[in-house]
Amino acid sequence: MTAPATSDTLMEDIVGLCKRRGFIFQSSEIYGGYNGFYDYGPLGVELRNNIKQAWWRDFVQCRDDIEGLDSTIIMHPKIWKASGHVDGFSDPMVDCKESKLRYRADQLFFAPVTVDGETIGYVSVVECIDQQEVAEKAAAEMKRKMAKQGVLDTIKLKEYTEAKPEQYELIPSPATGKPGSLTEPREFKLMFETKVGPLADDAATAYLRPETAQGIFANYKNIVDTGRVKIPFGIAQIGKAFRNEITPRNFIFRSREFEQMEIEYFISPSADWKTLHREWIDTCTDWLVSIGLPREGISEDIHPEDKLAFYSQATTDLMFQFPHGEQELWGIACRSDYDLKQHQEHSGKSMTIFDETAKEKYVPHVIEPSLGVDRTLLAVLSAAYTEDEVPNDKGKVEKRVLLKFSPKIAPVKAAIFPLLKNKPELVESAKKLYKKLQRRWNVFYDASGAIGRRYRRQDEIGTPFGITIDFDTIEKDGTVTLRDRDTCEQRRVTEDELIKFLEEQIGG
Ligand code: ATP
């Protein structure tokens, strides 16, 4: 019996487990919390680091064509002018004048309610997994209340951004259920501002970066000048990004402070960008599978041409089946030479590169795979969260919660248990092994409680392997019991076999 990936309570279950076991806490919780900000606890920080390290190893260290970078969060404000963020990085927002609540207009949906073609009112709904159903129910309720005879026509939801001015007054606010209080959509700037230096005038205004990508473009020339790269090549960066999201929600899916893992992959303007784009989409999908996401939970959303930014040649988002629905996890965009040309123009510095093979000089084009660390972590948690039933120490079948993390990214790789805590020989032998493994991996030592309970505690935090030291270990052959988290199967292995097995499973 396994919990379905989109069960109604999955998000609540994950949030509860994350707090209880020390993965993720609401930021500033002792002061009532701070919307859109999250802190990572002892296990969360390990999981997060493991995801980042796996990405860095696979995309930077194991590739000869990608170099790493770590640029500052606050950069010269002209960078954000050149990139278009100062003038254009915003989301459409709509206010409810009565409740004072604020919505993202592209996440607020509305539809006219028509009975036999006659409009009897409007329904509205905030984006959610069952928005169509919610809207249909509201429409049926409206028809019933107005005692209208006839057939309710199909409800066709549209984004509030597509509403006509004469409809603003007629669409009900999702907060009050009554029409007349929603404003027209207005642009809301997403960049956080700050002041740099002792003078707090306009000239001191700077921004917390809303993406790490511009730090890459701003350093592109420096990296080209080191002579380490030749076309095609990439620059990768992991780092914090900040967006004053209008409606942060769905736990760490959309927050105001988050982390990104981004690559700018520079190619020749005459390269076959469509093939390279496809290769990147496949590489990124394979990587997600390598850290434990089910391939069938990943799909592709190809942005239609008429929705692309004018400089963009193509964008495909890798979507994942999150507990709150199928949503963007990884954006993979072909951004032409737009960013570099913008910086060339605004800085007055040449962004050309000499292509040794083609013997020509040009401003390269770029493919940008951009992934959120926190969204990846949420995807990993959703895919790993499982409920099943296993027998306890006394053979009675009990419900069990476990996180089926891939050993590669599991926060704790193995737990070491002396069978009994009051037998010094067992404790000594277990501690010796623990200290030995600890030098290579994040492992855990636990001597308290019945062995079954100790296993269960580790299952719940996703520790893939349990190692028990018993009397056979110290009195007979030195072998230990190795238990598999998912199957609960146990087998005896020697210490050498154990280490070889852990190396194979965890890597590194
Ligand atoms: P969305 O449409 O969901 O707001 P976006 O298209 O604005 O996302 P990008 O600008 O392409 O996102 O950012 C690249 C990646 O950064 C996203 O695919 C996502 O993984 C991550 N990301 C973006 N915004 C947030 C956020 N507010 N919280 C957490 N992760 C985010």
Coordinates of C-alpha atoms and ligand atoms in Angstrom, one line a residue:
M1 CA 0.0 0.0 0.0
T2 CA 1.8 3.1 -1.2
A3 CA 0.5 6.7 -0.9
P4 CA -0.5 8.1 -4.3
A5 CA 1.7 11.1 -5.4
T6 CA -1.1 13.6 -5.5
S7 CA -3.2 12.6 -2.5
D8 CA -5.0 15.5 -0.9
T9 CA -3.0 15.3 2.3
L10 CA 0.4 14.8 0.7
M11 CA 1.6 18.4 1.1
E12 CA 0.3 18.6 4.7
D13 CA 2.1 15.3 5.5
I14 CA 5.3 16.5 4.0
V15 CA 5.1 19.9 5.8
G16 CA 4.4 18.1 9.1
L17 CA 7.2 15.6 8.7
C18 CA 9.7 18.3 7.7
K19 CA 9.0 20.3 10.8
R20 CA 8.8 17.3 13.2
R21 CA 12.1 15.8 12.0
G22 CA 14.0 19.0 11.4
F23 CA 14.1 19.4 7.6
I24 CA 12.3 22.7 7.1
F25 CA 10.9 25.3 9.4
Q26 CA 8.9 28.5 8.7
S27 CA 11.3 31.4 9.0
S28 CA 10.9 33.6 12.2
E29 CA 8.4 31.1 13.6
I30 CA 8.8 32.4 17.2
Y31 CA 7.5 35.8 15.9
G32 CA 4.6 34.3 14.1
G33 CA 6.4 33.3 10.9
Y34 CA 7.3 35.3 7.8
N35 CA 5.4 34.6 4.6
G36 CA 7.5 33.3 1.8
F37 CA 10.7 32.5 3.8
Y38 CA 11.8 29.1 5.1
D39 CA 14.7 27.9 7.2
Y40 CA 16.4 24.5 6.7
G41 CA 17.0 22.5 9.8
P42 CA 19.7 19.8 10.5
L43 CA 18.4 17.3 8.0
G44 CA 17.2 19.9 5.5
V45 CA 20.6 21.5 5.1
E46 CA 22.2 18.0 4.5
L47 CA 19.6 17.2 1.8
R48 CA 19.9 20.6 0.2
N49 CA 23.7 20.3 0.2
N50 CA 23.6 16.9 -1.3
I51 CA 21.3 18.1 -4.1
K52 CA 23.6 21.0 -4.9
Q53 CA 26.7 18.8 -4.7
A54 CA 25.3 16.2 -7.1
W55 CA 24.4 19.0 -9.5
W56 CA 27.8 20.6 -9.2
R57 CA 29.6 17.3 -9.6
D58 CA 27.5 16.2 -12.6
F59 CA 27.3 19.6 -14.5
V60 CA 30.6 21.2 -13.6
Q61 CA 33.3 18.8 -12.3
C62 CA 32.4 15.9 -14.6
R63 CA 32.2 18.0 -17.7
D64 CA 35.1 19.5 -19.5
D65 CA 33.0 22.2 -21.2
I66 CA 31.5 23.9 -18.1
E67 CA 33.2 26.2 -15.6
G68 CA 31.9 27.3 -12.2
L69 CA 31.3 30.8 -10.8
D70 CA 30.2 32.4 -7.6
S71 CA 29.2 36.0 -8.1
T72 CA 27.7 38.5 -5.6
I73 CA 24.0 38.9 -4.8
I74 CA 24.1 42.6 -5.0
M75 CA 25.6 43.9 -8.2
H76 CA 25.9 47.2 -10.1
P77 CA 22.3 48.4 -10.6
K78 CA 23.1 49.0 -14.3
I79 CA 23.2 45.2 -14.8
W80 CA 19.5 45.0 -14.0
K81 CA 18.8 48.0 -16.3
A82 CA 20.6 46.2 -19.1
S83 CA 19.0 42.9 -18.5
G84 CA 15.5 44.5 -18.6
H85 CA 14.7 43.6 -15.0
V86 CA 14.4 47.2 -13.8
D87 CA 11.7 48.0 -16.4
G88 CA 10.2 44.6 -17.0
F89 CA 10.5 42.1 -14.2
S90 CA 7.0 42.2 -12.7
D91 CA 3.9 40.1 -12.3
P92 CA 0.3 41.3 -12.9
M93 CA -1.4 41.9 -9.6
V94 CA -5.0 42.4 -8.7
D95 CA -6.3 43.8 -5.4
C96 CA -9.5 43.1 -3.6
K97 CA -10.5 46.5 -2.2
E98 CA -12.7 45.0 0.5
S99 CA -10.6 42.2 2.0
K100 CA -7.3 44.0 1.1
L101 CA -6.0 40.7 -0.2
R102 CA -3.8 40.6 -3.3
Y103 CA -3.7 38.1 -6.0
R104 CA -1.5 37.4 -9.0
A105 CA -3.7 38.1 -11.9
D106 CA -2.4 35.2 -13.9
Q107 CA -3.2 32.9 -11.1
L108 CA -6.8 34.2 -10.7
F109 CA -9.3 32.6 -13.1
F110 CA -12.8 33.7 -14.0
A111 CA -15.7 32.6 -16.2
P112 CA -19.1 33.8 -17.1
V113 CA -21.9 31.6 -15.9
T114 CA -24.3 31.1 -18.7
V115 CA -27.6 29.2 -18.8
D116 CA -28.8 28.4 -22.3
G117 CA -26.5 31.1 -23.6
E118 CA -27.7 33.8 -21.2
T119 CA -25.1 35.2 -18.7
I120 CA -26.4 35.1 -15.2
G121 CA -23.1 36.1 -13.4
Y122 CA -19.5 35.3 -13.0
V123 CA -17.4 32.9 -10.9
S124 CA -13.8 33.2 -9.9
V125 CA -11.2 30.8 -8.5
V126 CA -7.6 31.1 -7.4
E127 CA -5.3 28.6 -9.3
C128 CA -5.5 25.2 -7.7
I129 CA -5.3 21.5 -8.8
D130 CA -9.2 21.2 -9.0
Q131 CA -10.0 24.7 -10.2
Q132 CA -12.4 23.6 -12.9
E133 CA -14.4 21.5 -10.4
V134 CA -14.5 24.4 -7.9
A135 CA -15.7 26.8 -10.6
E136 CA -18.4 24.3 -11.8
K137 CA -19.7 23.9 -8.3
A138 CA -19.9 27.7 -7.7
A139 CA -21.7 28.0 -11.1
A140 CA -24.2 25.3 -10.2
E141 CA -24.8 27.0 -6.8
M142 CA -25.4 30.4 -8.5
K143 CA -27.9 28.8 -10.9
R144 CA -29.7 27.1 -7.9
K145 CA -29.8 30.3 -5.8
M146 CA -31.2 32.4 -8.7
A147 CA -33.7 29.6 -9.4
K148 CA -32.8 29.6 -13.1
Q149 CA -34.3 26.9 -15.3
G150 CA -32.3 25.5 -18.3
V151 CA -28.9 24.0 -19.0
L152 CA -25.7 25.3 -17.5
D153 CA -23.2 25.8 -20.3
T154 CA -19.6 24.6 -20.0
I155 CA -17.5 26.7 -17.7
K156 CA -14.5 28.1 -19.6
L157 CA -12.0 29.5 -17.2
K158 CA -9.7 32.4 -18.3
E159 CA -6.9 34.2 -16.6
Y160 CA -8.0 37.5 -15.0
T161 CA -5.3 39.2 -17.2
E162 CA -7.6 38.4 -20.1
A163 CA -10.7 40.0 -18.6
K164 CA -12.2 43.0 -20.4
P165 CA -12.4 46.3 -18.4
E166 CA -16.2 46.1 -18.3
Q167 CA -15.9 42.7 -16.6
Y168 CA -13.7 43.8 -13.7
E169 CA -16.8 45.1 -11.8
L170 CA -18.7 41.9 -12.5
I171 CA -16.2 39.2 -11.4
P172 CA -16.5 38.2 -7.7
S173 CA -13.5 38.5 -5.4
P174 CA -12.4 35.0 -4.3
A175 CA -12.1 36.5 -0.8
T176 CA -15.6 37.7 -0.4
G177 CA -17.5 35.9 -3.1
K178 CA -19.1 39.2 -4.2
P179 CA -18.4 41.3 -7.3
G180 CA -17.3 44.9 -7.4
S181 CA -14.2 44.9 -5.3
L182 CA -11.5 43.6 -7.7
T183 CA -9.2 46.2 -9.3
E184 CA -7.9 46.1 -12.8
P185 CA -4.6 44.1 -13.1
R186 CA -1.5 46.3 -12.5
E187 CA 2.2 45.4 -12.8
F188 CA 3.9 44.7 -9.5
K189 CA 7.8 44.9 -9.5
L190 CA 9.3 41.7 -8.1
M191 CA 12.9 42.9 -7.3
F192 CA 13.7 43.7 -3.7
E193 CA 15.4 47.1 -3.4
T194 CA 18.1 48.1 -0.9
K195 CA 20.4 51.0 -0.5
V196 CA 24.2 50.7 -0.8
G197 CA 26.5 53.1 1.0
P198 CA 26.0 55.9 3.6
L199 CA 23.6 58.0 1.5
A200 CA 20.1 56.8 1.2
D201 CA 19.3 58.7 -2.0
D202 CA 18.0 57.3 -5.3
A203 CA 21.5 56.9 -6.7
A204 CA 22.2 54.4 -3.8
T205 CA 19.4 52.1 -4.9
A206 CA 20.5 48.6 -5.6
Y207 CA 18.7 45.2 -6.0
L208 CA 18.9 41.8 -4.5
R209 CA 19.4 39.6 -7.6
P210 CA 16.2 37.9 -8.8
E211 CA 18.2 35.3 -10.7
T212 CA 21.8 34.2 -10.7
A213 CA 22.1 34.3 -14.5
Q214 CA 23.0 37.9 -14.8
G215 CA 26.0 37.4 -12.6
I216 CA 27.2 34.9 -15.2
F217 CA 26.7 37.3 -18.1
A218 CA 28.4 40.0 -16.1
N219 CA 31.5 37.7 -15.7
Y220 CA 31.4 36.1 -19.1
K221 CA 34.2 38.3 -20.4
N222 CA 36.4 37.6 -17.3
I223 CA 36.0 33.9 -17.9
V224 CA 36.7 34.1 -21.6
D225 CA 39.8 36.1 -20.8
T226 CA 41.2 33.4 -18.5
G227 CA 41.7 31.3 -21.7
R228 CA 40.1 28.3 -20.1
V229 CA 37.1 28.0 -22.4
K230 CA 36.3 27.6 -26.1
I231 CA 33.0 27.5 -27.9
P232 CA 30.7 25.7 -27.0
F233 CA 31.1 26.2 -23.3
G234 CA 29.0 26.9 -20.2
I235 CA 29.3 28.8 -17.0
A236 CA 27.4 27.4 -14.0
Q237 CA 26.4 29.0 -10.7
I238 CA 24.5 28.1 -7.6
G239 CA 23.2 30.8 -5.4
K240 CA 20.5 32.7 -3.6
A241 CA 17.9 34.7 -5.6
F242 CA 15.1 36.9 -4.3
R243 CA 11.7 37.8 -5.7
N244 CA 9.0 39.7 -3.9
E245 CA 6.4 37.2 -5.0
I246 CA 2.9 38.5 -4.7
T247 CA 1.5 35.2 -3.4
P248 CA 4.2 32.9 -2.1
R249 CA 2.6 29.6 -1.6
N250 CA 2.7 25.8 -1.7
F251 CA 5.4 25.5 1.0
I252 CA 8.9 26.0 -0.6
F253 CA 7.6 25.8 -4.1
R254 CA 7.3 29.6 -4.4
S255 CA 9.1 31.6 -1.9
R256 CA 10.6 35.0 -1.7
E257 CA 14.2 33.9 -0.9
F258 CA 15.3 30.8 -2.8
E259 CA 18.3 29.3 -4.5
Q260 CA 19.0 28.6 -8.1
M261 CA 21.3 26.3 -10.0
E262 CA 21.8 27.9 -13.4
I263 CA 24.0 27.4 -16.5
E264 CA 24.5 29.7 -19.4
Y265 CA 25.7 27.5 -22.3
F266 CA 27.3 29.6 -25.0
I267 CA 27.1 28.4 -28.6
S268 CA 28.0 29.7 -32.0
P269 CA 25.2 31.8 -33.7
S270 CA 25.3 29.3 -36.6
A271 CA 25.1 26.2 -34.3
D272 CA 22.1 23.9 -34.7
W273 CA 20.4 25.3 -31.5
K274 CA 17.3 23.2 -31.9
T275 CA 19.3 20.0 -31.5
L276 CA 21.4 21.4 -28.7
H277 CA 18.3 22.5 -26.9
R278 CA 16.8 19.0 -27.2
E279 CA 20.1 17.6 -25.9
W280 CA 19.9 19.9 -22.8
I281 CA 16.2 18.9 -22.2
D282 CA 17.2 15.2 -22.2
T283 CA 20.3 15.8 -20.1
C284 CA 18.3 17.7 -17.5
T285 CA 15.6 15.0 -17.4
D286 CA 18.1 12.3 -16.9
W287 CA 19.7 14.2 -14.1
L288 CA 16.4 14.5 -12.3
V289 CA 15.9 10.8 -12.6
S290 CA 19.5 10.2 -11.3
I291 CA 18.6 11.9 -8.0
G292 CA 15.5 9.8 -7.6
L293 CA 12.6 11.5 -9.4
P294 CA 10.3 9.1 -11.3
R295 CA 10.6 9.6 -15.0
E296 CA 6.8 9.3 -15.4
G297 CA 6.4 12.3 -13.0
I298 CA 8.3 14.6 -15.4
S299 CA 6.8 16.1 -18.5
E300 CA 7.7 18.9 -20.9
D301 CA 5.8 22.1 -21.4
I302 CA 6.8 23.8 -24.7
H303 CA 6.0 27.5 -24.6
P304 CA 4.0 28.5 -27.6
E305 CA 5.7 30.9 -29.9
D306 CA 3.3 33.7 -29.3
K307 CA 4.0 33.6 -25.5
L308 CA 7.8 33.8 -25.9
A309 CA 9.7 36.9 -25.0
F310 CA 10.8 38.7 -28.2
Y311 CA 14.4 37.6 -27.9
S312 CA 13.7 34.0 -27.0
Q313 CA 13.9 31.3 -29.7
A314 CA 12.3 28.5 -27.6
T315 CA 11.6 27.6 -24.0
T316 CA 10.7 24.2 -22.7
D317 CA 9.9 23.8 -19.0
L318 CA 10.4 20.4 -17.3
M319 CA 7.2 20.0 -15.3
F320 CA 6.9 17.8 -12.2
Q321 CA 3.9 16.3 -10.6
F322 CA 4.0 18.2 -7.3
P323 CA 1.5 17.5 -4.5
H324 CA -0.4 20.7 -5.6
G325 CA -0.4 19.7 -9.3
E326 CA 1.9 19.7 -12.3
Q327 CA 4.2 22.7 -12.2
E328 CA 7.4 24.1 -13.5
L329 CA 10.6 22.7 -12.0
W330 CA 13.3 23.5 -14.6
G331 CA 13.2 26.1 -17.3
I332 CA 15.4 25.5 -20.4
A333 CA 15.5 28.5 -22.6
C334 CA 17.2 29.5 -25.8
R335 CA 17.9 33.2 -25.2
S336 CA 19.8 34.0 -28.4
D337 CA 22.5 36.7 -28.0
Y338 CA 20.1 39.0 -26.2
D339 CA 21.7 39.2 -22.8
L340 CA 25.3 39.6 -24.0
K341 CA 24.3 42.2 -26.6
Q342 CA 22.4 44.2 -24.0
H343 CA 25.5 44.2 -21.7
Q344 CA 27.7 45.0 -24.6
E345 CA 25.6 48.0 -25.4
H346 CA 25.2 49.2 -21.8
S347 CA 28.7 48.6 -20.6
G348 CA 30.5 49.6 -23.8
K349 CA 32.6 46.4 -23.5
S350 CA 32.9 43.9 -26.3
M351 CA 31.3 40.6 -25.6
T352 CA 32.7 38.9 -28.7
I353 CA 34.7 35.7 -28.7
F354 CA 37.1 34.4 -31.3
D355 CA 36.0 30.9 -32.4
E356 CA 39.2 29.0 -33.1
T357 CA 37.5 26.3 -35.2
A358 CA 35.4 28.5 -37.4
K359 CA 38.0 31.3 -37.4
E360 CA 35.4 34.0 -36.8
K361 CA 34.5 36.5 -34.1
Y362 CA 31.0 36.8 -32.8
V363 CA 28.7 37.4 -29.8
P364 CA 27.6 33.8 -28.9
H365 CA 24.1 32.7 -28.4
V366 CA 23.0 31.0 -25.2
I367 CA 21.0 28.1 -23.9
E368 CA 19.9 28.5 -20.3
P369 CA 18.9 25.6 -18.1
S370 CA 17.6 27.2 -14.8
L371 CA 16.6 25.1 -11.9
G372 CA 15.5 26.0 -8.4
V373 CA 17.2 24.1 -5.5
D374 CA 14.1 24.4 -3.2
R375 CA 11.7 23.2 -5.9
T376 CA 14.0 20.3 -6.6
L377 CA 14.0 19.5 -2.8
L378 CA 10.2 19.6 -2.8
A379 CA 10.0 17.4 -5.8
V380 CA 12.4 15.0 -4.1
L381 CA 10.4 15.0 -0.9
S382 CA 7.1 14.4 -2.8
A383 CA 8.6 11.5 -4.8
A384 CA 10.1 10.0 -1.7
Y385 CA 7.2 10.2 0.7
T386 CA 5.7 6.8 1.2
E387 CA 3.3 5.1 3.6
D388 CA 3.3 1.3 3.8
E389 CA 2.7 -1.4 6.3
V390 CA 5.4 -3.6 7.9
P391 CA 5.6 -6.0 10.8
N392 CA 7.0 -4.5 14.1
D393 CA 9.4 -6.4 16.5
K394 CA 6.5 -8.5 17.7
G395 CA 5.3 -9.4 14.3
K396 CA 2.3 -7.1 14.4
V397 CA 1.7 -5.2 11.1
E398 CA 2.0 -1.4 11.6
K399 CA 1.7 1.6 9.4
R400 CA 5.1 3.1 8.5
V401 CA 6.1 6.4 7.0
L402 CA 9.3 6.4 5.0
L403 CA 11.2 8.7 2.7
K404 CA 12.6 6.7 -0.2
F405 CA 15.5 9.0 -1.0
S406 CA 18.1 7.9 -3.4
P407 CA 21.3 7.0 -1.4
K408 CA 23.1 9.6 -3.5
I409 CA 21.2 12.5 -1.9
A410 CA 19.8 11.0 1.4
P411 CA 20.8 13.4 4.3
V412 CA 21.9 10.5 6.5
K413 CA 23.5 7.6 4.5
A414 CA 23.5 4.9 7.2
A415 CA 22.6 4.4 10.8
I416 CA 24.7 2.3 13.1
F417 CA 23.1 0.5 16.0
P418 CA 24.5 -1.7 18.8
L419 CA 21.8 -4.3 19.3
L420 CA 21.8 -3.6 23.0
K421 CA 23.0 -0.4 24.7
N422 CA 23.9 -2.0 28.0
K423 CA 26.5 -4.4 26.5
P424 CA 29.8 -2.5 26.4
E425 CA 31.4 -4.8 23.8
L426 CA 28.5 -4.2 21.4
V427 CA 28.6 -0.4 22.0
E428 CA 32.4 -0.3 21.6
S429 CA 32.3 -2.2 18.3
A430 CA 29.3 -0.1 16.9
K431 CA 31.1 3.2 17.9
K432 CA 34.3 2.1 16.2
L433 CA 32.5 1.4 13.0
Y434 CA 30.5 4.6 13.3
K435 CA 33.7 6.7 13.7
K436 CA 35.2 4.9 10.7
L437 CA 32.2 5.5 8.4
Q438 CA 31.7 9.1 9.7
R439 CA 35.0 10.2 8.1
R440 CA 33.5 9.5 4.7
W441 CA 29.7 9.9 5.0
N442 CA 27.1 11.5 7.1
V443 CA 26.1 8.6 9.3
F444 CA 24.1 8.4 12.5
Y445 CA 24.7 6.4 15.7
D446 CA 21.6 5.4 17.8
A447 CA 21.6 3.1 20.8
S448 CA 18.3 4.0 22.4
G449 CA 15.1 2.0 22.3
A450 CA 14.0 -1.2 20.7
I451 CA 15.8 -2.0 17.4
G452 CA 12.5 -1.9 15.4
R453 CA 11.8 1.7 16.7
R454 CA 15.3 2.7 15.8
Y455 CA 14.8 1.4 12.3
R456 CA 11.5 3.3 12.0
R457 CA 13.0 6.6 13.1
Q458 CA 15.6 6.3 10.3
D459 CA 13.0 5.2 7.7
E460 CA 11.1 8.4 8.4
I461 CA 14.1 10.6 7.6
G462 CA 15.0 8.5 4.6
T463 CA 18.2 6.8 5.8
P464 CA 18.7 4.1 3.2
F465 CA 20.8 1.6 5.3
G466 CA 20.7 0.3 8.8
I467 CA 23.7 -1.5 10.2
T468 CA 23.3 -3.5 13.4
I469 CA 26.2 -4.8 15.5
D470 CA 25.1 -8.0 17.4
F471 CA 26.7 -10.8 19.3
D472 CA 27.7 -12.6 16.1
T473 CA 29.7 -9.5 15.1
I474 CA 31.9 -9.6 18.3
E475 CA 31.9 -13.3 19.1
K476 CA 32.0 -15.0 15.7
D477 CA 32.9 -13.6 12.3
G478 CA 32.8 -9.8 12.6
T479 CA 29.9 -9.6 10.2
V480 CA 27.2 -7.0 10.7
T481 CA 23.5 -6.9 9.7
L482 CA 22.7 -4.6 6.8
R483 CA 19.1 -3.6 6.5
D484 CA 17.5 -2.1 3.4
R485 CA 15.1 0.8 4.2
D486 CA 12.6 0.0 1.4
T487 CA 12.3 -3.7 1.5
C488 CA 13.3 -4.1 5.3
E489 CA 15.4 -7.1 4.1
Q490 CA 18.4 -7.9 6.2
R491 CA 21.6 -9.7 5.3
R492 CA 25.0 -10.3 6.9
V493 CA 28.0 -8.7 5.4
T494 CA 31.7 -8.3 6.4
E495 CA 33.0 -4.8 7.0
D496 CA 34.9 -4.8 3.7
E497 CA 31.7 -5.9 1.8
L498 CA 29.8 -3.2 3.7
I499 CA 32.1 -0.4 2.7
K500 CA 32.3 -1.5 -0.9
F501 CA 28.5 -1.7 -1.0
L502 CA 28.1 1.8 0.5
E503 CA 30.6 3.2 -2.0
E504 CA 28.6 1.8 -4.9
Q505 CA 25.3 3.0 -3.6
I506 CA 26.2 6.4 -2.3
G507 CA 29.1 7.3 -4.6
G508 CA 32.1 9.4 -3.5
Ligands
ATP1 P1 7.3 30.7 -12.2 O1 6.6 30.8 -13.5 O2 6.9 29.4 -11.5 O3 7.2 31.9 -11.3 P2 9.6 31.4 -13.6 O4 9.3 31.0 -14.9 O5 9.5 32.9 -13.2 O6 8.8 30.5 -12.5 P3 12.4 31.3 -13.8 O7 12.6 32.8 -13.9 O8 12.5 30.6 -15.1 O9 11.0 31.0 -13.1 O10 13.3 30.7 -12.8 C1 14.0 29.5 -13.0 C2 13.7 28.5 -11.9 O11 13.9 29.0 -10.6 C3 12.3 27.9 -11.9 O12 12.1 26.9 -12.8 C4 12.2 27.5 -10.5 O13 12.7 26.2 -10.3 C5 13.0 28.5 -9.7 N1 12.1 29.5 -9.1 C6 11.7 30.6 -9.7 N2 10.9 31.4 -8.9 C7 10.9 30.7 -7.7 C8 10.4 31.0 -6.4 N3 9.7 32.1 -6.1 N4 10.6 30.1 -5.4 C9 11.3 29.0 -5.6 N5 11.9 28.7 -6.8 C10 11.7 29.5 -7.8

